[in-house]
mmCIF file of C-alpha atoms (C1' of nucleotides) in Angstrom:
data_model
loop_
_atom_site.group_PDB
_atom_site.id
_atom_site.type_symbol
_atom_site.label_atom_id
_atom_site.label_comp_id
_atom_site.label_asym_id
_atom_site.label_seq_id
_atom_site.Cartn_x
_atom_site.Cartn_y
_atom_site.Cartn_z
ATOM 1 C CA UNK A 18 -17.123 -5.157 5.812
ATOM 2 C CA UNK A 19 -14.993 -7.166 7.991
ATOM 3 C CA UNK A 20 -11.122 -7.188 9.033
ATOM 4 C CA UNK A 21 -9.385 -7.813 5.995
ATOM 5 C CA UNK A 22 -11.321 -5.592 4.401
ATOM 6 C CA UNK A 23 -10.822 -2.706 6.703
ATOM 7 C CA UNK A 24 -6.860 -3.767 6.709
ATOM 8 C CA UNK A 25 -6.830 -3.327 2.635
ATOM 9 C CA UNK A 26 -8.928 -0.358 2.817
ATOM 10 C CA UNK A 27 -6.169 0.946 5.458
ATOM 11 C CA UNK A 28 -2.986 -0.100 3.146
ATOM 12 C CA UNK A 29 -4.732 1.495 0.228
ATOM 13 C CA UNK A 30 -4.985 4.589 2.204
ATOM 14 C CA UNK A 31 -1.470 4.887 3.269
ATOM 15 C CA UNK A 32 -0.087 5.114 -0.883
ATOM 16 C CA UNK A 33 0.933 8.474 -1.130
ATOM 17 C CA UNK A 34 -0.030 11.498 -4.286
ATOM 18 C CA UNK A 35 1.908 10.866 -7.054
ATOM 19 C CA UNK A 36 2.549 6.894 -6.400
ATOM 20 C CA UNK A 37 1.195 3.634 -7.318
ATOM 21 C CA UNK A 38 0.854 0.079 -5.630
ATOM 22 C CA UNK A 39 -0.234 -3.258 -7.294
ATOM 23 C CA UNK A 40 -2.564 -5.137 -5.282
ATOM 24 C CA UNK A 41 -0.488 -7.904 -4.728
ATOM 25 C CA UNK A 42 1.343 -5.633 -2.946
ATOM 26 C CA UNK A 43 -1.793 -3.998 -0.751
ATOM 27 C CA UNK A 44 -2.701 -7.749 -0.038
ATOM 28 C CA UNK A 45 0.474 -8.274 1.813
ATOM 29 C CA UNK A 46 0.479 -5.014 3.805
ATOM 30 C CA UNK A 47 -2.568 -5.900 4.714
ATOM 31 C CA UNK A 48 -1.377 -8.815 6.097
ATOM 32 C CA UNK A 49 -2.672 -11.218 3.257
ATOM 33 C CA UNK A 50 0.525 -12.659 0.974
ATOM 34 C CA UNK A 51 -1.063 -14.320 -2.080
ATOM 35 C CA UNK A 52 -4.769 -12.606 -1.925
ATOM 36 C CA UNK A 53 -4.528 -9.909 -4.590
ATOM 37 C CA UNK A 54 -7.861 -10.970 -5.565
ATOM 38 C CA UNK A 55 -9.398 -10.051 -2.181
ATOM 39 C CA UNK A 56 -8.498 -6.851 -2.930
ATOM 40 C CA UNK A 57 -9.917 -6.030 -6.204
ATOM 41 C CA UNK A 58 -13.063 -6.977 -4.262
ATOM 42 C CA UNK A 59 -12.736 -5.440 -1.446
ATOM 43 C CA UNK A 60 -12.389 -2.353 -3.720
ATOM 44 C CA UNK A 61 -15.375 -3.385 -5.426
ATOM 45 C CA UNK A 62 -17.475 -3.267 -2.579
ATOM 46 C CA UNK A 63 -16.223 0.246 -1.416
ATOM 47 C CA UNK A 64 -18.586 1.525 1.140
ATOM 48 C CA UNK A 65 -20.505 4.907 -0.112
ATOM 49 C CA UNK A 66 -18.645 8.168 0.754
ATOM 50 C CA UNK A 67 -15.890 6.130 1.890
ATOM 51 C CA UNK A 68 -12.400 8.330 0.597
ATOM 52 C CA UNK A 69 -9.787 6.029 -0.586
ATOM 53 C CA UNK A 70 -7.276 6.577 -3.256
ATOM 54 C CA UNK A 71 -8.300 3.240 -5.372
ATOM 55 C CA UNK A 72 -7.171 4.554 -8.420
ATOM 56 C CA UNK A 73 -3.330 4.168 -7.173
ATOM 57 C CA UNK A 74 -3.928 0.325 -7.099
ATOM 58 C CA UNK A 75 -2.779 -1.651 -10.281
ATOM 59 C CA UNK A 76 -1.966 -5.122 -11.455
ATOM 60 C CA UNK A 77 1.375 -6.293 -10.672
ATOM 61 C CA UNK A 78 2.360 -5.188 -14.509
ATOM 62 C CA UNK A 79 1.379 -1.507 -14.210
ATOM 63 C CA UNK A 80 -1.667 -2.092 -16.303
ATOM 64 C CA UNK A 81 -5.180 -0.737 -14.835
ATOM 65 C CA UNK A 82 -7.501 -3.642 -14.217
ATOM 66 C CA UNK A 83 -10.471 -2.242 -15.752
ATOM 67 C CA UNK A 84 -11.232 -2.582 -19.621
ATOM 68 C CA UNK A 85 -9.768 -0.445 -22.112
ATOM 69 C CA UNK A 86 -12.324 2.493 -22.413
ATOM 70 C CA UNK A 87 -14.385 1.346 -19.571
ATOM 71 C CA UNK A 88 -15.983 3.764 -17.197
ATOM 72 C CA UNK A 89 -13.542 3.066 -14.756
ATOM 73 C CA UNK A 90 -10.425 2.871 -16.784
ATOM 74 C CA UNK A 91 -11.014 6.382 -17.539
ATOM 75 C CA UNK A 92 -12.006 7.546 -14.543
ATOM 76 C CA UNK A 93 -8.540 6.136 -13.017
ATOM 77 C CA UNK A 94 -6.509 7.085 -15.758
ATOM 78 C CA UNK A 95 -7.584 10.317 -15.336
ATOM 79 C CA UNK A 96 -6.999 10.166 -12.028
ATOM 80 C CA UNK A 97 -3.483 9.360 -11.970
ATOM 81 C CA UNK A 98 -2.588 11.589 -14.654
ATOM 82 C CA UNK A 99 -4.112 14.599 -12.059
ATOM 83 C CA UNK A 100 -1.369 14.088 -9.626
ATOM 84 C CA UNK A 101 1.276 13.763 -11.899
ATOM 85 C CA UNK A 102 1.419 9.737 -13.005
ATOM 86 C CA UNK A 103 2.403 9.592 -16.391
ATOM 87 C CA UNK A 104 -0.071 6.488 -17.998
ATOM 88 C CA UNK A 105 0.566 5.309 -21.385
ATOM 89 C CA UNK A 106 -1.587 2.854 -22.854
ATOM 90 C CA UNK A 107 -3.440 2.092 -19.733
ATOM 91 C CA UNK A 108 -0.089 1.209 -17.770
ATOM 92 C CA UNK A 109 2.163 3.039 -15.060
ATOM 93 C CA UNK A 110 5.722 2.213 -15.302
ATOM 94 C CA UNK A 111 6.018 0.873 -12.146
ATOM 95 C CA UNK A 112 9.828 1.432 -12.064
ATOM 96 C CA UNK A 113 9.237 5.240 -11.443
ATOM 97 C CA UNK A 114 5.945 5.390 -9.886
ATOM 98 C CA UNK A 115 5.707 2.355 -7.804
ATOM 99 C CA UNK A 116 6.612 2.315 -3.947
ATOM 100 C CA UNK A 117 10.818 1.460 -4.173
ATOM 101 C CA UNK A 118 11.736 -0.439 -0.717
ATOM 102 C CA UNK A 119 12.891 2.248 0.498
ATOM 103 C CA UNK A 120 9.781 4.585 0.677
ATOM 104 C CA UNK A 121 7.858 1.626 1.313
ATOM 105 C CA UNK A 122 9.894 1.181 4.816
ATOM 106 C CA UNK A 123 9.007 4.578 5.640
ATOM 107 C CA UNK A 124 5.987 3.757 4.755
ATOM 108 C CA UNK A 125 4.966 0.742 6.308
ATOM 109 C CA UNK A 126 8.053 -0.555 7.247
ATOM 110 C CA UNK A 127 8.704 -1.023 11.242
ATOM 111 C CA UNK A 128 10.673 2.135 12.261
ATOM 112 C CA UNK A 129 13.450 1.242 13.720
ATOM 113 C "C1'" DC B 7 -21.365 -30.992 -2.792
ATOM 114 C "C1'" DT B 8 -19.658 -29.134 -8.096
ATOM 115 C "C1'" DA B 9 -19.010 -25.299 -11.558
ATOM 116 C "C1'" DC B 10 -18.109 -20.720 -12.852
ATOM 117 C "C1'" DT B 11 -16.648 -16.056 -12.252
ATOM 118 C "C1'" DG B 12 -13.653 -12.259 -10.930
ATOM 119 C "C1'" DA B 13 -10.634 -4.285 -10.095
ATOM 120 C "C1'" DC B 14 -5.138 -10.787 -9.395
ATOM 121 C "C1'" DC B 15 -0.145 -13.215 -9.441
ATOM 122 C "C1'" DG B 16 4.008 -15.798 -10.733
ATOM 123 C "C1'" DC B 17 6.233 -19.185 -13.505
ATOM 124 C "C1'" DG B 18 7.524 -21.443 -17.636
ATOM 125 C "C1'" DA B 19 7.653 -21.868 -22.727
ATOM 126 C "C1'" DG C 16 5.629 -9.359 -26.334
ATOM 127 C "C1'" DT C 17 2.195 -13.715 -26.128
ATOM 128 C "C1'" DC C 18 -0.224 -18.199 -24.039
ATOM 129 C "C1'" DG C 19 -1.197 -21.575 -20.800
ATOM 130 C "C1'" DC C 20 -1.565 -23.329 -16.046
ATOM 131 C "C1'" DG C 21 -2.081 -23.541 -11.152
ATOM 132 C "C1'" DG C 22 -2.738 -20.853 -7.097
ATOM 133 C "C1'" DC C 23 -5.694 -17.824 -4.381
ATOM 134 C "C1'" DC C 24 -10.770 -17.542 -2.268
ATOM 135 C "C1'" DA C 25 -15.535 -15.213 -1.765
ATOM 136 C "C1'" DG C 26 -19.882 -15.084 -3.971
ATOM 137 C "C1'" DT C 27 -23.496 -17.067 -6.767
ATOM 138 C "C1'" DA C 28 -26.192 -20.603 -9.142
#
DNA sequence: CTACTGACCGCGA
DNA sequence: GTCGCGGCCAGTA
């Protein structure tokens, strides 16, 4: 555990039910353009018990990152479809479900 | 030090 | 839609 990690863990946290975020995306809330791959391992090292909504993170195409049929894939796809995320195939269209700029200035965005 | 791997990304063909 | 390539960087051998 250390800062970045606790900055992803805190961008992750701040997705809202029903939406999606590529991690890409989580990176640079969290302050780290061009570091997607810090966060699929910061999610991989998720403390125990910690709460975080890691199944709303995807790859920058919609697709889940985990194998097709994996523990995991499941898991997430089942997941998303619980709060209303339609996934076909293993992918989100991102067009519907992902954060437009607009929600994601009220949702990270400086306030005015 | 090099080499390889990995819940990734964007560009070009 | 597919492939290939370079970029990113922490961990492991």
């Amino acid at each position: 555990m250390n800062e970045s990690h606790a900055r992803i863990y805190a961008a992750i946290a701040a997705i809202p039910r029903g939406r999606v975020a590529s991690y890409g995306a989580i990176a640079a809330r969290a302050g780290l353009p061009g570091r997607a791959r810090l966060v699929g391992r910061a999610l991989g090292e998720t403390p125990d018990g910690m709460e975080l909504p890691w199944h709303r993170v995807l790859r920058s195409s919609g697709q889940i990152a985990f194998p097709v049929g994996s523990r995991g894939f499941r898991e997430q796809s089942k997941r998303l479809k619980a709060e209303g995320v339609e996934v076909r195939n293993g992918r989100v269209p991102l067009s519907t479900f992902g954060l437009d700029a607009d929600l994601d200035r009220a949702l990270w965005g400086m306030p005015g």
